Short mmCIF file of C-alpha atoms in Angstrom, two decimals:
data_model
loop_
_atom_site.label_atom_id
_atom_site.label_comp_id
_atom_site.label_asym_id
_atom_site.label_seq_id
_atom_site.Cartn_x
_atom_site.Cartn_y
_atom_site.Cartn_z
CA MET A 1 -7.82 -5.43 -30.50
CA SER A 2 -10.65 -4.48 -28.06
CA GLN A 3 -10.31 -2.70 -24.74
CA CYS A 4 -12.38 -3.59 -21.68
CA ALA A 5 -15.06 -0.91 -21.30
CA GLU A 6 -14.65 -0.99 -17.51
CA CYS A 7 -10.95 -1.26 -16.69
CA GLY A 8 -9.32 -0.41 -20.04
CA ARG A 9 -7.27 -3.57 -20.36
CA GLU A 10 -6.43 -4.81 -23.84
CA ARG A 11 -7.62 -8.09 -25.39
CA ALA A 12 -11.12 -8.01 -23.92
CA THR A 13 -13.02 -10.78 -25.66
CA ALA A 14 -16.42 -10.97 -23.95
CA LYS A 15 -18.93 -8.80 -25.82
CA CYS A 16 -22.13 -7.50 -24.29
CA SER A 17 -24.67 -10.05 -25.48
CA ARG A 18 -27.32 -7.37 -25.96
CA CYS A 19 -25.78 -4.44 -27.80
CA LYS A 20 -22.62 -6.14 -29.12
CA SER A 21 -20.89 -2.74 -28.97
CA VAL A 22 -18.69 -3.06 -25.87
CA CYS A 23 -16.30 -5.71 -24.59
CA TYR A 24 -15.16 -6.82 -21.14
CA CYS A 25 -12.18 -8.84 -19.94
CA ASN A 26 -14.14 -10.78 -17.31
CA ARG A 27 -17.54 -11.11 -15.68
CA GLU A 28 -16.61 -8.87 -12.72
CA CYS A 29 -15.95 -5.98 -15.09
CA GLN A 30 -19.25 -6.63 -16.90
CA LEU A 31 -21.23 -6.64 -13.65
CA THR A 32 -19.54 -3.49 -12.38
CA ALA A 33 -20.12 -1.61 -15.64
CA TRP A 34 -23.77 -2.66 -15.96
CA ARG A 35 -25.05 0.02 -13.56
CA GLU A 36 -24.06 2.71 -16.08
CA HIS A 37 -24.11 0.71 -19.30
CA LYS A 38 -27.73 -0.44 -18.94
CA ALA A 39 -29.01 3.11 -19.53
CA HIS A 40 -27.79 3.11 -23.14
CA CYS A 41 -27.52 -0.61 -23.91
CA LYS A 42 -29.74 -1.21 -26.93
CA PRO A 43 -29.89 -4.11 -29.37
CA PRO A 44 -28.37 -3.41 -32.82
CA ALA A 45 -30.81 -1.99 -35.33
CA ALA A 46 -30.49 -5.09 -37.50
CA ALA A 47 -31.33 -7.36 -34.60
CA ALA A 48 -34.33 -5.23 -33.70
CA ALA A 49 -35.74 -5.90 -37.14
CA MET A 50 -35.52 -9.67 -36.57
CA GLY A 51 -38.39 -9.69 -34.10
CA GLY A 52 -39.40 -13.24 -34.86
CA GLU A 53 -36.10 -14.80 -33.89
CA ARG A 54 -36.10 -17.09 -30.88
CA MET A 55 -34.17 -15.82 -27.84
CA VAL A 56 -32.47 -17.91 -25.16
CA LEU A 57 -32.09 -17.05 -21.46
CA ARG A 58 -29.03 -18.51 -19.74
CA GLU A 59 -28.52 -18.17 -16.00
CA VAL A 60 -25.05 -16.90 -15.17
CA GLU A 61 -23.24 -16.84 -11.86
CA THR A 62 -22.86 -13.43 -10.25
CA ALA A 63 -19.69 -12.34 -8.50
CA ARG A 64 -19.72 -13.51 -4.88
CA ASP A 65 -16.28 -12.51 -3.62
CA THR A 66 -16.27 -9.38 -1.45
CA THR A 67 -12.71 -9.33 -0.07
CA ARG A 68 -9.31 -9.38 -1.75
CA ALA A 69 -6.00 -10.89 -0.82
CA ALA A 70 -3.71 -8.65 1.20
CA PRO A 71 -0.75 -7.36 -0.82
CA ASP A 72 2.35 -9.53 -0.64
CA PRO A 73 5.41 -7.32 0.02
CA LYS A 74 7.45 -9.57 -2.28
CA THR A 75 5.38 -8.38 -5.27
CA PHE A 76 6.12 -4.71 -4.53
CA PRO A 77 9.30 -2.80 -5.39
CA ALA A 78 11.82 -3.24 -2.56
CA GLN A 79 11.63 0.46 -1.68
CA LEU A 80 7.85 0.29 -1.02
CA ARG A 81 7.60 -2.79 1.16
CA ASP A 82 7.09 -0.90 4.43
CA PHE A 83 3.31 -0.48 4.52
CA GLU A 84 0.10 -1.30 6.36
CA TYR A 85 -2.98 -2.77 4.69
CA GLY A 86 -6.51 -3.01 6.02
CA SER A 87 -9.70 -4.43 4.56
CA SER A 88 -12.91 -2.42 4.37
CA PRO A 89 -14.79 -2.29 7.71
CA ASP A 90 -17.94 -3.54 5.96
CA GLY A 91 -16.11 -6.54 4.50
CA VAL A 92 -16.51 -5.48 0.85
CA ASP A 93 -13.20 -4.57 -0.78
CA GLU A 94 -14.45 -2.78 -3.88
CA ASN A 95 -12.11 0.25 -3.78
CA LEU A 96 -8.56 0.77 -2.52
CA LEU A 97 -7.30 3.98 -0.90
CA VAL A 98 -3.49 4.33 -1.11
CA LEU A 99 -2.11 6.91 1.36
CA LEU A 100 1.16 8.86 1.08
CA HIS A 101 2.43 10.72 4.16
CA GLY A 102 4.21 14.08 4.22
CA SER A 103 7.97 14.65 4.45
CA GLY A 104 9.57 12.90 7.39
CA GLY A 105 6.52 10.75 8.10
CA THR A 106 5.73 7.03 7.96
CA HIS A 107 2.70 4.95 7.12
CA LYS A 108 1.58 4.55 10.77
CA ASP A 109 -0.34 7.80 11.30
CA PHE A 110 -2.01 7.51 7.92
CA ALA A 111 -3.22 3.99 8.59
CA THR A 112 -4.99 5.39 11.65
CA PHE A 113 -6.45 8.21 9.55
CA ALA A 114 -7.72 5.72 6.94
CA ARG A 115 -9.52 3.70 9.61
CA ARG A 116 -11.19 6.83 10.96
CA LEU A 117 -12.49 7.73 7.51
CA GLU A 118 -14.53 4.49 7.42
CA LEU A 119 -15.15 4.76 3.71
CA PRO A 120 -17.74 2.22 2.48
CA GLN A 121 -16.45 -0.76 0.52
CA THR A 122 -12.91 0.63 0.63
CA ALA A 123 -9.72 -1.07 1.80
CA PHE A 124 -6.62 1.00 2.52
CA LEU A 125 -2.89 0.75 1.87
CA ALA A 126 -0.72 3.20 3.84
CA LEU A 127 2.80 3.45 2.37
CA THR A 128 6.13 4.65 3.69
CA GLY A 129 8.24 6.74 1.30
CA PRO A 130 11.20 5.11 -0.48
CA ILE A 131 13.85 7.64 0.66
CA LYS A 132 14.95 7.37 4.28
CA LEU A 133 15.85 10.57 6.13
CA PRO A 134 19.41 10.79 7.46
CA GLU A 135 19.47 9.68 11.09
CA ALA A 136 21.04 13.02 11.99
CA LEU A 137 17.78 14.75 11.04
CA ALA A 138 14.94 12.48 12.12
CA ILE A 139 13.40 9.07 11.73
CA GLY A 140 11.09 9.12 8.74
CA SER A 141 10.95 9.01 4.98
CA LEU A 142 10.56 11.16 1.87
CA TRP A 143 8.91 10.70 -1.53
CA PHE A 144 11.53 12.79 -3.30
CA GLN A 145 14.80 14.34 -2.19
CA ILE A 146 14.49 17.71 -0.46
CA PHE A 147 17.81 17.71 1.44
CA ASP A 148 21.39 17.90 0.25
CA GLU A 149 22.92 14.58 1.27
CA THR A 150 26.23 16.16 2.32
CA ASP A 151 25.30 19.15 4.47
CA PHE A 152 21.58 18.35 5.04
CA CYS A 153 20.53 21.79 3.77
CA LEU A 154 17.24 22.11 1.91
CA LEU A 155 17.56 21.77 -1.86
CA THR A 156 16.57 24.90 -3.75
CA PRO A 157 13.67 24.76 -6.24
CA GLY A 158 15.05 23.75 -9.59
CA ASP A 159 17.71 21.40 -8.20
CA LYS A 160 17.62 18.41 -10.54
CA LYS A 161 17.73 15.93 -7.62
CA ARG A 162 14.17 16.89 -6.69
CA ALA A 163 12.68 16.07 -10.08
CA GLU A 164 14.92 13.04 -10.67
CA THR A 165 13.98 11.38 -7.39
CA LEU A 166 10.30 12.21 -7.89
CA GLU A 167 10.36 10.52 -11.31
CA SER A 168 11.96 7.47 -9.70
CA THR A 169 9.21 7.36 -7.09
CA LYS A 170 6.53 7.63 -9.78
CA THR A 171 8.06 4.58 -11.47
CA LEU A 172 7.95 2.68 -8.17
CA LEU A 173 4.28 3.63 -7.65
CA GLU A 174 3.41 2.44 -11.14
CA GLU A 175 5.11 -0.91 -10.50
CA MET A 176 3.21 -1.21 -7.22
CA ILE A 177 -0.15 -0.46 -8.88
CA GLN A 178 0.54 -3.05 -11.56
CA ALA A 179 1.30 -5.59 -8.80
CA LEU A 180 -1.98 -4.72 -7.06
CA CYS A 181 -3.86 -5.33 -10.31
CA SER A 182 -2.08 -8.51 -11.38
CA HIS A 183 -1.61 -10.21 -7.98
CA CYS A 184 -4.55 -8.92 -5.90
CA GLY A 185 -7.22 -8.39 -8.55
CA TRP A 186 -7.65 -4.64 -8.13
CA GLN A 187 -8.72 -2.49 -11.07
CA ARG A 188 -6.92 0.81 -11.69
CA SER A 189 -10.24 2.60 -11.96
CA LYS A 190 -10.97 1.68 -8.33
CA ILE A 191 -7.62 2.70 -6.86
CA PHE A 192 -7.49 6.13 -5.18
CA LEU A 193 -4.29 7.98 -4.26
CA PHE A 194 -4.33 10.28 -1.22
CA GLY A 195 -1.32 12.39 -0.27
CA TYR A 196 -0.47 15.07 2.27
CA ALA A 197 2.04 17.88 1.59
CA ASP A 198 4.95 16.31 -0.34
CA GLY A 199 2.89 13.13 -0.52
CA GLY A 200 0.21 15.24 -2.23
CA THR A 201 2.86 16.60 -4.59
CA THR A 202 3.76 13.03 -5.54
CA VAL A 203 0.09 12.14 -6.05
CA LEU A 204 -0.54 15.12 -8.34
CA ASN A 205 2.59 14.54 -10.42
CA PHE A 206 1.50 10.91 -10.84
CA ALA A 207 -2.13 11.75 -11.65
CA VAL A 208 -1.23 14.21 -14.42
CA ASN A 209 -0.16 11.21 -16.54
CA SER A 210 -2.95 8.85 -15.46
CA CYS A 211 -5.51 9.00 -18.26
CA GLY A 212 -7.31 6.58 -20.57
CA PRO A 213 -6.43 2.96 -19.69
CA ALA A 214 -4.10 4.32 -16.96
CA ARG A 215 -6.94 6.27 -15.28
CA LEU A 216 -7.28 5.90 -11.52
CA GLY A 217 -10.42 6.13 -9.43
CA GLY A 218 -9.26 9.47 -8.02
CA ALA A 219 -6.34 11.51 -6.68
CA ILE A 220 -6.54 13.66 -3.56
CA SER A 221 -3.89 16.17 -2.44
CA ILE A 222 -4.04 17.84 0.96
CA SER A 223 -1.87 20.99 1.20
CA GLY A 224 0.30 19.90 -1.71
CA SER A 225 0.97 21.23 -5.22
CA MET A 226 2.78 19.83 -8.22
CA LEU A 227 6.54 20.15 -7.96
CA GLY A 228 7.49 23.70 -8.95
CA GLU A 229 9.85 22.43 -11.66
CA TYR A 230 6.80 21.15 -13.55
CA LEU A 231 4.76 24.33 -13.23
CA PRO A 232 5.05 26.80 -16.12
CA ALA A 233 5.65 30.41 -15.14
CA GLY A 234 3.32 31.53 -17.93
CA GLY A 235 1.80 30.43 -21.20
CA ARG A 236 0.83 26.86 -21.99
CA PRO A 237 1.88 24.01 -19.69
CA PRO A 238 4.25 21.35 -21.05
CA TRP A 239 1.37 18.91 -21.68
CA GLU A 240 -1.08 18.90 -24.57
CA GLU A 241 -4.79 18.89 -23.83
CA CYS A 242 -5.87 15.35 -23.02
CA LYS A 243 -8.82 13.97 -25.01
CA LYS A 244 -9.15 10.84 -22.86
CA ASP A 245 -11.02 10.03 -19.68
CA CYS A 246 -8.83 11.53 -16.93
CA THR A 247 -8.30 10.74 -13.26
CA PRO A 248 -10.63 12.84 -11.05
CA VAL A 249 -8.61 15.20 -8.82
CA LEU A 250 -9.38 17.00 -5.55
CA ILE A 251 -6.93 19.57 -4.12
CA THR A 252 -7.47 21.19 -0.73
CA TYR A 253 -5.26 23.91 0.72
CA GLY A 254 -5.08 26.36 3.61
CA THR A 255 -6.07 29.94 2.90
CA ARG A 256 -3.66 30.99 5.69
CA ALA A 257 -0.73 29.02 4.24
CA PRO A 258 2.31 30.96 2.95
CA GLU A 259 1.47 32.96 -0.15
CA ALA A 260 4.08 31.14 -2.26
CA ASP A 261 2.51 27.77 -1.42
CA GLN A 262 -0.96 29.02 -2.34
CA LYS A 263 0.33 30.35 -5.67
CA ASP A 264 1.84 26.96 -6.54
CA ILE A 265 -1.47 25.26 -5.76
CA ILE A 266 -3.37 27.73 -7.97
CA ARG A 267 -0.85 27.11 -10.77
CA THR A 268 -1.34 23.37 -10.29
CA LYS A 269 -5.09 23.77 -10.73
CA ARG A 270 -4.46 25.70 -13.96
CA VAL A 271 -2.30 22.87 -15.29
CA PHE A 272 -5.11 20.39 -14.77
CA ASP A 273 -7.70 22.81 -16.18
CA SER A 274 -5.59 23.28 -19.32
CA CYS A 275 -4.74 19.63 -19.93
CA HIS A 276 -7.29 17.47 -18.12
CA ARG A 277 -10.85 18.70 -18.49
CA ASN A 278 -12.72 15.40 -18.24
CA PRO A 279 -13.42 15.78 -15.39
CA ARG A 280 -12.08 19.13 -14.15
CA ALA A 281 -9.97 19.14 -10.99
CA GLN A 282 -11.71 20.42 -7.84
CA LEU A 283 -9.98 23.04 -5.69
CA VAL A 284 -11.17 23.74 -2.14
CA GLY A 285 -9.73 26.46 0.12
CA VAL A 286 -10.00 25.88 3.86
CA ASP A 287 -9.42 28.24 6.79
CA LYS A 288 -6.14 26.70 7.99
CA ARG A 289 -2.41 26.82 7.32
CA GLY A 290 -0.79 23.67 5.97
CA GLU A 291 -1.84 20.97 8.41
CA MET A 292 -3.56 17.68 7.62
CA VAL A 293 -7.34 17.32 7.33
CA SER A 294 -8.81 19.08 10.35
CA LYS A 295 -11.66 21.42 9.38
CA PRO A 296 -15.32 20.44 8.81
CA ASP A 297 -15.35 22.07 5.35
CA GLU A 298 -12.40 19.95 4.30
CA VAL A 299 -13.98 16.77 5.66
CA ARG A 300 -17.18 17.54 3.74
CA ALA A 301 -15.20 18.12 0.55
CA LEU A 302 -13.45 14.78 0.99
CA HIS A 303 -16.64 12.85 1.60
CA GLY A 304 -18.36 14.60 -1.30
CA PHE A 305 -15.52 13.59 -3.62
CA PHE A 306 -15.60 9.99 -2.45
CA ALA A 307 -19.41 9.86 -2.68
CA GLU A 308 -19.14 10.92 -6.31
CA HIS A 309 -16.31 8.64 -7.39
CA LEU A 310 -16.21 5.51 -5.21
CA SER A 311 -17.55 2.39 -6.87
CA ARG A 312 -20.34 0.63 -4.97
CA ARG A 313 -21.39 -2.99 -5.28
CA MET A 314 -25.01 -4.06 -4.76
CA VAL A 315 -24.01 -6.98 -2.57
CA ASN A 316 -27.54 -7.83 -1.46
CA MET A 317 -28.72 -7.95 -5.06
CA GLU A 318 -25.77 -10.09 -6.09
CA SER A 319 -26.41 -12.63 -3.37
CA ASN A 320 -30.21 -12.77 -3.62
CA SER A 321 -30.89 -12.30 -7.32
CA THR A 322 -30.36 -14.33 -10.47
CA LEU A 323 -28.65 -12.77 -13.46
CA TYR A 324 -29.54 -13.90 -16.97
CA GLU A 325 -27.63 -13.55 -20.21
CA VAL A 326 -29.84 -13.07 -23.28
CA SER A 327 -28.65 -14.46 -26.61
CA LYS A 328 -30.04 -15.65 -29.92
CA SER A 329 -30.69 -19.36 -30.40
#
């Protein structure tokens, strides 16, 4: 059974008509992959020897759609139906940026932040966490439990409720991503997760298992580390070294943040360095404490990461050029 060379889905049946060595599940995947594939796409050696064989050119239709359907809340898990979605400002929805707020937040501020980023060919989906804060504390949501539900005291590191609720949230995020792919046409490799503080913690704990066919376009954590329960105190981390193509990761943190928080972020980087080397996670220290993106160095790091990993469609070429498929008669 063949995998699509672009998105990793199984049962890809359309072979490259030139090299016959890769398969795709649809024409959109083939067109997207061509920018990189063309550099090493060569006819098979046996075919090269058959120089006298007649070749046929067949005009094929290029992909014309540039926007995608907005997510239907009914296709999402019930706990993740409070969100805001926006199409790319340039009208080309090639990538999707999914934003996770910090503890006690909602999707509203992060929708505003996404619009200010103005990333090219990138729609956004700002989510609200699945765990509502007790009204006695504040109005907002969490991604995993940090308070005792009886006395509202902070849970201590190692309390099983923290890890259990985080695992539940990861399951919800996976169901949501599958809905985005199956109902809205997104590809996992073009979905980016962005999280702040505990939202960043959730993003990193999700990304550590997102490799191979499950690979995402990227994962960005601002002032967040992996949950301490998953960080080894010493020795090898609890994951084996991954040999697959891994989700690119960017972690930014404040160099004036509490020392314990900085240590957890450094340990998080070591986990990714030990297990996920293709590509290596990027770590950027910024002169701040633990606030959201605010410094020019951090903004440059973000834009550099997106410039490297965002997919870009050549819309003008698609609309003004003719694409031909070459095959033997």
